[in-house]
Short mmCIF file of C-alpha atoms in Angstrom, two decimals:
data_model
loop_
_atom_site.label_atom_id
_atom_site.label_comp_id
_atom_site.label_asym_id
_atom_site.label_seq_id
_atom_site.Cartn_x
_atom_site.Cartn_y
_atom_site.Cartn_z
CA UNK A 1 -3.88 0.14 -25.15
CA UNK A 2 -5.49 -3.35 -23.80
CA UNK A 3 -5.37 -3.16 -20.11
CA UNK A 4 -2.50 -6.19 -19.11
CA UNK A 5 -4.21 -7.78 -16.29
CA UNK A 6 -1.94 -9.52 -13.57
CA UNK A 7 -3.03 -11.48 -10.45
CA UNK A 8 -1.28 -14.00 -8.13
CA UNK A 9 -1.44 -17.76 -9.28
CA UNK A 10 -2.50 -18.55 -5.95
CA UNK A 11 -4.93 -16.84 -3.86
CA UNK A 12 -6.35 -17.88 -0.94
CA UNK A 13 -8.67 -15.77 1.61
CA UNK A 14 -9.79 -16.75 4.60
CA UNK A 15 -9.14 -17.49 8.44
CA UNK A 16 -6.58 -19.49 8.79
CA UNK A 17 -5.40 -19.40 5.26
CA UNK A 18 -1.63 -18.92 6.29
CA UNK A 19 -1.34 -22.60 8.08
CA UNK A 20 -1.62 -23.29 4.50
CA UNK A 21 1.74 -22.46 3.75
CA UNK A 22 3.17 -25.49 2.84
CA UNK A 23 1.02 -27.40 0.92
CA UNK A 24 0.87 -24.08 -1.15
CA UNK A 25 4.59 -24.39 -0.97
CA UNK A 26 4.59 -28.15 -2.46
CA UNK A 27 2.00 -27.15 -4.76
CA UNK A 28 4.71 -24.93 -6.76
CA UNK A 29 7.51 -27.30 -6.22
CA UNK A 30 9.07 -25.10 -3.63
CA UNK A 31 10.40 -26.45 -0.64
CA UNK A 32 13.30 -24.11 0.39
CA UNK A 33 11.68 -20.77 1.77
CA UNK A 34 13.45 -17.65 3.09
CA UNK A 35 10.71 -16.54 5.29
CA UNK A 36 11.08 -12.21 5.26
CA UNK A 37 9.72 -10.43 8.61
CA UNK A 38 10.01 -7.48 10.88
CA UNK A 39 11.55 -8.32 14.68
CA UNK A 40 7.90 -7.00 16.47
CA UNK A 41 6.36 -9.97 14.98
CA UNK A 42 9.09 -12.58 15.61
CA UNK A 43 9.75 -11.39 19.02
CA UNK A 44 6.24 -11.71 20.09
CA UNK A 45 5.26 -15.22 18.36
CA UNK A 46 3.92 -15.03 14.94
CA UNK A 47 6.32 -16.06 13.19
CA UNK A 48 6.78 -19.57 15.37
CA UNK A 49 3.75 -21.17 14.00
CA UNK A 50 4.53 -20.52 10.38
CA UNK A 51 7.83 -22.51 10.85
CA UNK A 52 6.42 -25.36 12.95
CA UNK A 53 4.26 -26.15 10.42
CA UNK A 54 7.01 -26.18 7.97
CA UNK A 55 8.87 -28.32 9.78
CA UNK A 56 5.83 -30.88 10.57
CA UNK A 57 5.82 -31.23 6.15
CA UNK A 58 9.50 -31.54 6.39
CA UNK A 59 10.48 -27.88 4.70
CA UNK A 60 13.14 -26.17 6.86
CA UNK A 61 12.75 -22.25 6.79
CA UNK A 62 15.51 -19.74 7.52
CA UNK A 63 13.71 -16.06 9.07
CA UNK A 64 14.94 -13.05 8.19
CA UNK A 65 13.50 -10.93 10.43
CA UNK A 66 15.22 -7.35 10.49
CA UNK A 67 13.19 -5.54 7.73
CA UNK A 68 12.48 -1.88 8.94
CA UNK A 69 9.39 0.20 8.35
CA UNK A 70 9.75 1.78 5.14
CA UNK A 71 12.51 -0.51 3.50
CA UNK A 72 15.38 0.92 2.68
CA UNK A 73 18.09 0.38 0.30
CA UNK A 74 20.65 -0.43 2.69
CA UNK A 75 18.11 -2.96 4.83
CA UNK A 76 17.25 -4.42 1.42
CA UNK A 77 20.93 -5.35 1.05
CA UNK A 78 21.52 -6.76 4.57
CA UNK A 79 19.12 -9.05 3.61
CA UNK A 80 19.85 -9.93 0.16
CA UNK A 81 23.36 -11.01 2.00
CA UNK A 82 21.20 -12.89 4.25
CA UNK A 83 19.49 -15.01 1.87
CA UNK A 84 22.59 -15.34 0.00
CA UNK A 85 23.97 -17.47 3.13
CA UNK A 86 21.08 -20.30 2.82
CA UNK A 87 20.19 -22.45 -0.37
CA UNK A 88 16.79 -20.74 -1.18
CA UNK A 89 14.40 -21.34 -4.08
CA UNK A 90 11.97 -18.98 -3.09
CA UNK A 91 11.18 -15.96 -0.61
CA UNK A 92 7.90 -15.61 1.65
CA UNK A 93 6.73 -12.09 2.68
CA UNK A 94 5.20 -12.35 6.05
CA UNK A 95 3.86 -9.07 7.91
CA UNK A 96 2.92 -5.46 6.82
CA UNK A 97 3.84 -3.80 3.60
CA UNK A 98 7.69 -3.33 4.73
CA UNK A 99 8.41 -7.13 5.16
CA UNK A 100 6.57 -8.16 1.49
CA UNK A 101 7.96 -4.93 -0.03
CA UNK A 102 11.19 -6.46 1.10
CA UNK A 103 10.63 -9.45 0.31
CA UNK A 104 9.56 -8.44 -3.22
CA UNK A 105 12.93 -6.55 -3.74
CA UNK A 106 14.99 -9.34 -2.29
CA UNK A 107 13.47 -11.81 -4.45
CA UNK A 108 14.61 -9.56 -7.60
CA UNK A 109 18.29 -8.60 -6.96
CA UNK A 110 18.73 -12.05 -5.77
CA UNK A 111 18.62 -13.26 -9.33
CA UNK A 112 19.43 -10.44 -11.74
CA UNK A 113 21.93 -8.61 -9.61
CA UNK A 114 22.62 -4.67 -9.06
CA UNK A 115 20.95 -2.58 -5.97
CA UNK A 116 17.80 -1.20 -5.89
CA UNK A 117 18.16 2.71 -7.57
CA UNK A 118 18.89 -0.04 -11.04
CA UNK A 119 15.39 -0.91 -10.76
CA UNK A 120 13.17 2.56 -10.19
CA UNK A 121 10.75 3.42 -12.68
CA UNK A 122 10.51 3.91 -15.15
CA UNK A 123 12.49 0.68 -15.45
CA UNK A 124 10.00 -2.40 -15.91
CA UNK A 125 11.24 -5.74 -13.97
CA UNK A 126 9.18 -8.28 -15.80
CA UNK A 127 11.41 -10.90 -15.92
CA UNK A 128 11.05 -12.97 -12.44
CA UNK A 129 13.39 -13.67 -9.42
CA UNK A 130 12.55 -15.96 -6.58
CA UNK A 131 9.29 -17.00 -6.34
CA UNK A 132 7.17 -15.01 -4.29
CA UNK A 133 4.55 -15.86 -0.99
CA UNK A 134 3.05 -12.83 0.58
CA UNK A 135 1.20 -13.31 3.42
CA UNK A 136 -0.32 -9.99 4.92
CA UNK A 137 -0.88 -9.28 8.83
CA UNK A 138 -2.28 -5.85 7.86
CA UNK A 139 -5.63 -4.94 5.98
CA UNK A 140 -4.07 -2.51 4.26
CA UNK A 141 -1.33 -2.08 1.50
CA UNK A 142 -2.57 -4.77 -0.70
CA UNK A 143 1.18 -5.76 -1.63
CA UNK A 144 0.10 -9.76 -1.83
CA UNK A 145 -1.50 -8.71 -5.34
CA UNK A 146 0.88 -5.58 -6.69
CA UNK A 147 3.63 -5.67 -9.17
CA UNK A 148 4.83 -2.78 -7.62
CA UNK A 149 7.18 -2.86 -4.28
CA UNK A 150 8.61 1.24 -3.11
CA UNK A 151 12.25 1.30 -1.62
CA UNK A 152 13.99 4.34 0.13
CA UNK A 153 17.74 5.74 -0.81
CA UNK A 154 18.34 6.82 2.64
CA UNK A 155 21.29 8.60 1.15
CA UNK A 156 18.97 10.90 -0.75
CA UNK A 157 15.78 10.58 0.96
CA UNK A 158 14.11 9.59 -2.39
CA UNK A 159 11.33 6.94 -2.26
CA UNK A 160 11.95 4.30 -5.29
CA UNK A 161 8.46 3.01 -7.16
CA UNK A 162 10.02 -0.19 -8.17
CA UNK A 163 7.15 -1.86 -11.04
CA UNK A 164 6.92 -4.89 -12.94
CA UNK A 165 5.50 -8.39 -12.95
CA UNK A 166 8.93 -9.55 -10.92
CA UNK A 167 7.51 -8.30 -8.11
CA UNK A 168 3.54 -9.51 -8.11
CA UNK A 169 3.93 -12.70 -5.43
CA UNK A 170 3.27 -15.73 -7.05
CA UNK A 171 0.49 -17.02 -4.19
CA UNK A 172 -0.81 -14.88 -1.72
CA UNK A 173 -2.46 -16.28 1.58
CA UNK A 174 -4.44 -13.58 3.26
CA UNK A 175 -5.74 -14.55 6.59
CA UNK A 176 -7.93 -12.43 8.27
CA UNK A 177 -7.09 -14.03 11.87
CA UNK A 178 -3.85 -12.31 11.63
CA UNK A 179 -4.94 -8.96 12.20
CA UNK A 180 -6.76 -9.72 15.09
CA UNK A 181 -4.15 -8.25 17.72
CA UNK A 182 -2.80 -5.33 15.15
CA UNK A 183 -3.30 -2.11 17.79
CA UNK A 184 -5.75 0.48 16.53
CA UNK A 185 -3.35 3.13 15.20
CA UNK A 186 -2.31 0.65 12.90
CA UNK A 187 -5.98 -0.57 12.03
CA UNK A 188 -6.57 2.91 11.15
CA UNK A 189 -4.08 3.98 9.06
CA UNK A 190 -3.73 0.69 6.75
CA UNK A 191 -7.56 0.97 6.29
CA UNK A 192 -7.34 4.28 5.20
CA UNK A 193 -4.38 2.89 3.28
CA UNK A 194 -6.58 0.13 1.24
CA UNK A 195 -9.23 2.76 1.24
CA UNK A 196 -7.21 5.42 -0.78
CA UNK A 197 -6.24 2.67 -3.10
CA UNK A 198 -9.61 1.40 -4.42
CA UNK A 199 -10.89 5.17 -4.87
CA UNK A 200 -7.68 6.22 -6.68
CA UNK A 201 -7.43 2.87 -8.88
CA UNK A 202 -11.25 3.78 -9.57
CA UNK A 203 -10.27 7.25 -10.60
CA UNK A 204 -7.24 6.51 -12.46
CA UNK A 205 -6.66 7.76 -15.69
CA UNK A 206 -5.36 3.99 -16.22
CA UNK A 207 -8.64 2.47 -14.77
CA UNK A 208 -10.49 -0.31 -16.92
CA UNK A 209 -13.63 -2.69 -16.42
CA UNK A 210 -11.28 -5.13 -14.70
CA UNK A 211 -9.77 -2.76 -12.09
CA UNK A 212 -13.47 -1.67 -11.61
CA UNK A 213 -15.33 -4.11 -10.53
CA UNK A 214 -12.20 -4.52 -7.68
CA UNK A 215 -12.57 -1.00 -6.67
CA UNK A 216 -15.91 -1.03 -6.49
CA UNK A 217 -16.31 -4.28 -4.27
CA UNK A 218 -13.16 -2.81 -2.27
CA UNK A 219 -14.80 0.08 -1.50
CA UNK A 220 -18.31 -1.35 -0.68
CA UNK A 221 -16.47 -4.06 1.65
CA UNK A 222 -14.03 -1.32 3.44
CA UNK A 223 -15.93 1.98 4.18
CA UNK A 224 -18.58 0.00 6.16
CA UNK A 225 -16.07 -1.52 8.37
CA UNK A 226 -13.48 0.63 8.79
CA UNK A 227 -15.00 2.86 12.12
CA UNK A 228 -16.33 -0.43 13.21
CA UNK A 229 -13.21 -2.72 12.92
CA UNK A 230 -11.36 -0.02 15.35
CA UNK A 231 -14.09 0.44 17.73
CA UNK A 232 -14.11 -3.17 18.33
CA UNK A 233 -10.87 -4.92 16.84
CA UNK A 234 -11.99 -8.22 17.59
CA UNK A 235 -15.30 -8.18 15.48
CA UNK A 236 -14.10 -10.89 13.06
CA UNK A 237 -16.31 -10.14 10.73
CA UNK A 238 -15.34 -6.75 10.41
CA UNK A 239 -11.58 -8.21 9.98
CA UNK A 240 -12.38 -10.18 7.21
CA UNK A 241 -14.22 -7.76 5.60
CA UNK A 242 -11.29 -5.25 5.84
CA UNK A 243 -9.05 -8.03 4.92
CA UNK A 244 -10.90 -8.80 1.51
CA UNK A 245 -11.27 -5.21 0.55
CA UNK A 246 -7.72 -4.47 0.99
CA UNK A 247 -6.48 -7.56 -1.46
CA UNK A 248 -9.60 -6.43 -3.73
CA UNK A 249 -8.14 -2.81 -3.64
CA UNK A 250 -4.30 -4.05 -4.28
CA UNK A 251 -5.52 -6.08 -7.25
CA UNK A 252 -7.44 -3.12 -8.47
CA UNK A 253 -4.57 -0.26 -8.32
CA UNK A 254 -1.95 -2.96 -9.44
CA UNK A 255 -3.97 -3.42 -12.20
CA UNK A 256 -4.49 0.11 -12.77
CA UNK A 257 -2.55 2.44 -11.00
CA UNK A 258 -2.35 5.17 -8.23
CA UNK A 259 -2.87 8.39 -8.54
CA UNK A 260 -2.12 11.71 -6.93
CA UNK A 261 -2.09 10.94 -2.91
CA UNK A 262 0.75 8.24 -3.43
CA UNK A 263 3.07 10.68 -5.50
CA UNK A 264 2.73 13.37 -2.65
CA UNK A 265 2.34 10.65 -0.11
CA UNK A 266 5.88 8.77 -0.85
CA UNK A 267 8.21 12.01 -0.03
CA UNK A 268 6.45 12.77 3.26
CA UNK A 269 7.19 9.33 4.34
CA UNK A 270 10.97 9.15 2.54
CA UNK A 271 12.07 13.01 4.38
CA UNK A 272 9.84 12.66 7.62
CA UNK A 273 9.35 9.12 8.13
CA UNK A 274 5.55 8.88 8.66
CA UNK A 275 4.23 5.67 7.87
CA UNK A 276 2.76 5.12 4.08
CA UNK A 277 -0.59 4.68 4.98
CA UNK A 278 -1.16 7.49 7.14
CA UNK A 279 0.34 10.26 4.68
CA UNK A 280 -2.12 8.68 2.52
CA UNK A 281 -4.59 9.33 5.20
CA UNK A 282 -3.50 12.86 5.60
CA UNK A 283 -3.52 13.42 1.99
CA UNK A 284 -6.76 12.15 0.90
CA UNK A 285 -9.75 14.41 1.75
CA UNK A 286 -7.62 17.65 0.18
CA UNK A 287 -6.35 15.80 -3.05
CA UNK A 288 -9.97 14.38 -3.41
CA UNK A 289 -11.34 17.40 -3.62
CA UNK A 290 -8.18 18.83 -5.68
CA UNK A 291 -9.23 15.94 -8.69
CA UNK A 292 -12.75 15.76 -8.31
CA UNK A 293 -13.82 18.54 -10.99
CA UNK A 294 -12.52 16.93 -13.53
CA UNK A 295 -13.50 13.55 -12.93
CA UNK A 296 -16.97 14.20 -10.83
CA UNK A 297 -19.15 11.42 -12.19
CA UNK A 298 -16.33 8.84 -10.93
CA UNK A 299 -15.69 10.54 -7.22
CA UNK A 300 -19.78 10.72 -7.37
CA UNK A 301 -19.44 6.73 -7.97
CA UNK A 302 -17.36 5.85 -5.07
CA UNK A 303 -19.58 7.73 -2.84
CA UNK A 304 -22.21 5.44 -4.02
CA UNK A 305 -20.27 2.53 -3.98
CA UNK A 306 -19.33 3.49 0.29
CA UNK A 307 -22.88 3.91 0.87
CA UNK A 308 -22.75 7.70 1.81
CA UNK A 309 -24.57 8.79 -1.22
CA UNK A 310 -28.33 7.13 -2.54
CA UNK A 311 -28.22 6.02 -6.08
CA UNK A 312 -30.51 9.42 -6.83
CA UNK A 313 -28.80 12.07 -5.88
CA UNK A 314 -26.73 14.22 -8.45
CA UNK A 315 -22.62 13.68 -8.84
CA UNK A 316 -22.33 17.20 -7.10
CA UNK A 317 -24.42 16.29 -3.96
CA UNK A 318 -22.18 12.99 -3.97
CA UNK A 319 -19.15 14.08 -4.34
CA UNK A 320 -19.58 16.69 -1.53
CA UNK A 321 -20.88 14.06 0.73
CA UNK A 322 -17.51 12.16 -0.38
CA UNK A 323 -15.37 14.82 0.72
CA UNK A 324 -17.13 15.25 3.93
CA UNK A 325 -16.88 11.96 4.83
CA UNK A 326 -13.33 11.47 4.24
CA UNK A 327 -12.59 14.72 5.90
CA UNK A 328 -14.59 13.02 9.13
CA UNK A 329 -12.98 9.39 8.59
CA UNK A 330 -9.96 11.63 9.47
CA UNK A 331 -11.33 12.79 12.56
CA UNK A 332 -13.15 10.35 14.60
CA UNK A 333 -9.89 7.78 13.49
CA UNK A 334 -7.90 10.48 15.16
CA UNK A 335 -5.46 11.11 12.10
CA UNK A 336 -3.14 14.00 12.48
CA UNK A 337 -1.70 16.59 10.34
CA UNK A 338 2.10 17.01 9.51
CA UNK A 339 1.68 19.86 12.47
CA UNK A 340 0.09 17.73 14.80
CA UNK A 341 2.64 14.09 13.67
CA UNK A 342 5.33 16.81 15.19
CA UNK A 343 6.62 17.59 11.97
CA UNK A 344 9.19 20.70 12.06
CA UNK A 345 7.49 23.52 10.21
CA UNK A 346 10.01 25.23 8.61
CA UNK A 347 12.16 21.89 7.27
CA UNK A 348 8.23 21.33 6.10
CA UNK A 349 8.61 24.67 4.13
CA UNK A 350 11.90 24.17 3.21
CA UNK A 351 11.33 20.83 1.24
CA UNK A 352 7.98 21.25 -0.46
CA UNK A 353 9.86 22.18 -3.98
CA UNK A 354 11.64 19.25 -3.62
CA UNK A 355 8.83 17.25 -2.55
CA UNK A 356 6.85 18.19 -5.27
CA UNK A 357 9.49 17.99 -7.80
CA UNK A 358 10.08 13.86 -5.97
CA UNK A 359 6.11 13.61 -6.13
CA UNK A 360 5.54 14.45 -10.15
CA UNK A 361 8.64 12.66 -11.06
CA UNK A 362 7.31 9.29 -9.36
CA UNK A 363 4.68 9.08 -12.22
CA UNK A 364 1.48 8.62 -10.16
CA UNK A 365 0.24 12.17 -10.49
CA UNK A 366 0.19 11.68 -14.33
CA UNK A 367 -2.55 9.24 -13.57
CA UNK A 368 -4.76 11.45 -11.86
CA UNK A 369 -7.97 12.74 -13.75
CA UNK A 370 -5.47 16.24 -13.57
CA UNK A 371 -2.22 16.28 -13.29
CA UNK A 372 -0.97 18.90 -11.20
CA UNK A 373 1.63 21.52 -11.23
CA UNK A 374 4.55 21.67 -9.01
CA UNK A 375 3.00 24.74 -7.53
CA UNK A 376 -0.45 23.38 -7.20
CA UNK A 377 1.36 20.24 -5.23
CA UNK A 378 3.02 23.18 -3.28
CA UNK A 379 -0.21 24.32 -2.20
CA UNK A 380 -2.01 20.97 -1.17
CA UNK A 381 1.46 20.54 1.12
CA UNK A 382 0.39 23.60 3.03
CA UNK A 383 -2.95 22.95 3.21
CA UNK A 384 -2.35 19.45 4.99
CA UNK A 385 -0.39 21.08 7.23
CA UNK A 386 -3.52 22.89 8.84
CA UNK A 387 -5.91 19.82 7.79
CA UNK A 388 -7.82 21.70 5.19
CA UNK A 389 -9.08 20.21 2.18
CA UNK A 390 -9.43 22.37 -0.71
CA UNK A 391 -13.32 23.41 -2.09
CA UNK A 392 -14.43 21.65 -4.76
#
């Protein structure tokens, strides 16, 4: 099939990209924005600048600012009543994955109705909603340039992959300036985060010459900078660097999908409530090494492509060297296993069937170079739990 590719209409990189806002805004004809947020970055101040320079080209903004980490379906609702208060021709995603994700979702059910569950895969939501802004404060998720947005059912702890061009934003402003004050934990795990995505769109079973040449630059702009941008987090040229790789990495997996670490990564997060990007994190040296086998000349590429392996050396060599380094990415960025997050060990034990049963039904794992068994997802569960990635 002829890959579909799908970016934003609008995309602008660069400091100070997001005071851009609304001549971006009058650009589209939009002049009634919803702005979508989290309270950490309206309580301290980020969100004040963003409306004052609104108001200075006469658009009046309403905030939403309650999203929660990890939407879920009931916090997508409060806001879809939210919005539903205000005259709004358009909603504008400002934070971390959470507030865009929400934002994307919002957009959606604003126009065509229904709750959230109506619209998990492996329905498509192609036809649009609100317009879409996303403008990221983390280098990480990639979410400006996805048709994808993941909702929890708190009810049922299930994670929701929500997919379709609906939900790709239709301008993105990603300003690296914004990440300047994001604390280190968080630097960390949304790297990682952006990381995993530009080696599992690269690996994909769904990966084409466009999604490439994303996940290759992704990779080449993020593994340099990654130890660097949390030794010293304000190294602006390690920011920006992190901040193009991640929107490079989005475009690449929304343009060819995940793999394997999301579909175990989204019911760690959905049962136990550890952020997305460090499950990822805690996922990705042992399902690297899980997939490589049967996809070794790729794996061998993205060591190449981070540097860690010289154009010479055989795939083996470089795929070893891959593992190795992701396995010490983990620990000098201080990542912990489900044992050491504080997970409870036996709930742990209890749920892996389900989880793995929650993981292969998402869809990702079908685009892995392998596609698991419940059992085998069974047994990369228990090997996170002790931090051990399996020989490849």
């Amino acid at each position: 099939m002829t890959p579909i590719v799908a970016l934003p209409r609008i995309l602008r990189i660069g400091a100070g990209s997001s005071g851009e806002l609304p001549a971006v805004l009058g650009s589209l004809g939009l002049s009634r924005p919803l702005i979508v947020t989290d309270r950490f970055l309206f309580d301290n101040g980020f969100v004040a600048p963003l409306v004052a320079g609104l108001a200075a080209a006469g658009i009046a903004a309403r905030v939403f600012a309650d999203t929660v980490p990890e939407p879920t379906a009931a916090s997508i609702e409060l806001a879809r009543s939210f919005l539903a208060q205000g005259d709004h021709d358009c909603v504008v995603g400002f934070g971390g994955g959470s507030p865009i994700d929400s934002a994307k979702a919002i957009a959606v059910l604003a126009v065509h109705g229904g709750v959230s569950r109506d619209y998990m895969v492996p329905h498509v939501q192609d036809a649009p909603g609100l317009p879409i802004v996303a403008i990221p404060t983390t280098a990480g998720t990639g979410s400006e340039a996805t048709r994808f947005t993941i909702i929890t059912d708190e009810a049922s702890d299930e994670t929701m992959l929500c997919a379709g061009l609906a939900y790709l934003p239709l301008a993105a402003l990603v300003d690296p300036d914004l990440t300047l004050s994001m604390p280190a934990r968080l630097t960390a795990d949304t790297g990682i985060d952006a990381l995993t995505h530009a080696i599992e769109a690269y690996v994909s079973r769904r990966a084409n010459p466009f999604s490439d040449l994303f996940a290759e630059k992704a990779m080449a702009l993020l593994a340099p900078n990654l130890r660097r941008v949390c030794a010293a987090p304000d190294d602006r040229a390690a920011r920006d660097a992190m901040m193009r790789g991640a929107t490079y990495a989005g475009i690449a997996f929304s343009n060819a999908s995940v793999a394997l670490v999301h579909g175990m990564s989204r019911p760690i997060g959905a049962h136990f409530h550890v952020p997305h990007g460090l499950s990822n994190a805690m996922l990705l040296p042992a399902v690297t090494a899980f997939s490589a086998p049967h996809a070794l000349d790729r794996y061998a590429d993205c060591a190449r492509f981070m540097q860690i392996a010289p154009p010479g050396e055989g795939d083996q060599a470089a795929v070893a060297r891959l593992i190795g380094e992701l396995e010490a990415l983990n620990r000098d960025l201080a990542v912990p296993t489900p044992a050491a997050y504080g997970i409870d060990r036996a709930r742990w034990d209890t749920l892996l069937p389900l989880m793995a049963e929650q993981a292969l039904a998402s869809g990702s794992p079908g685009n892995n170079p392998v596609t698991p068994s419940a059992e085998e997802i069974q047994g990369i569960y228990r090997q996170i739990w002790v931090g051990r990635a399996i020989e490849a």
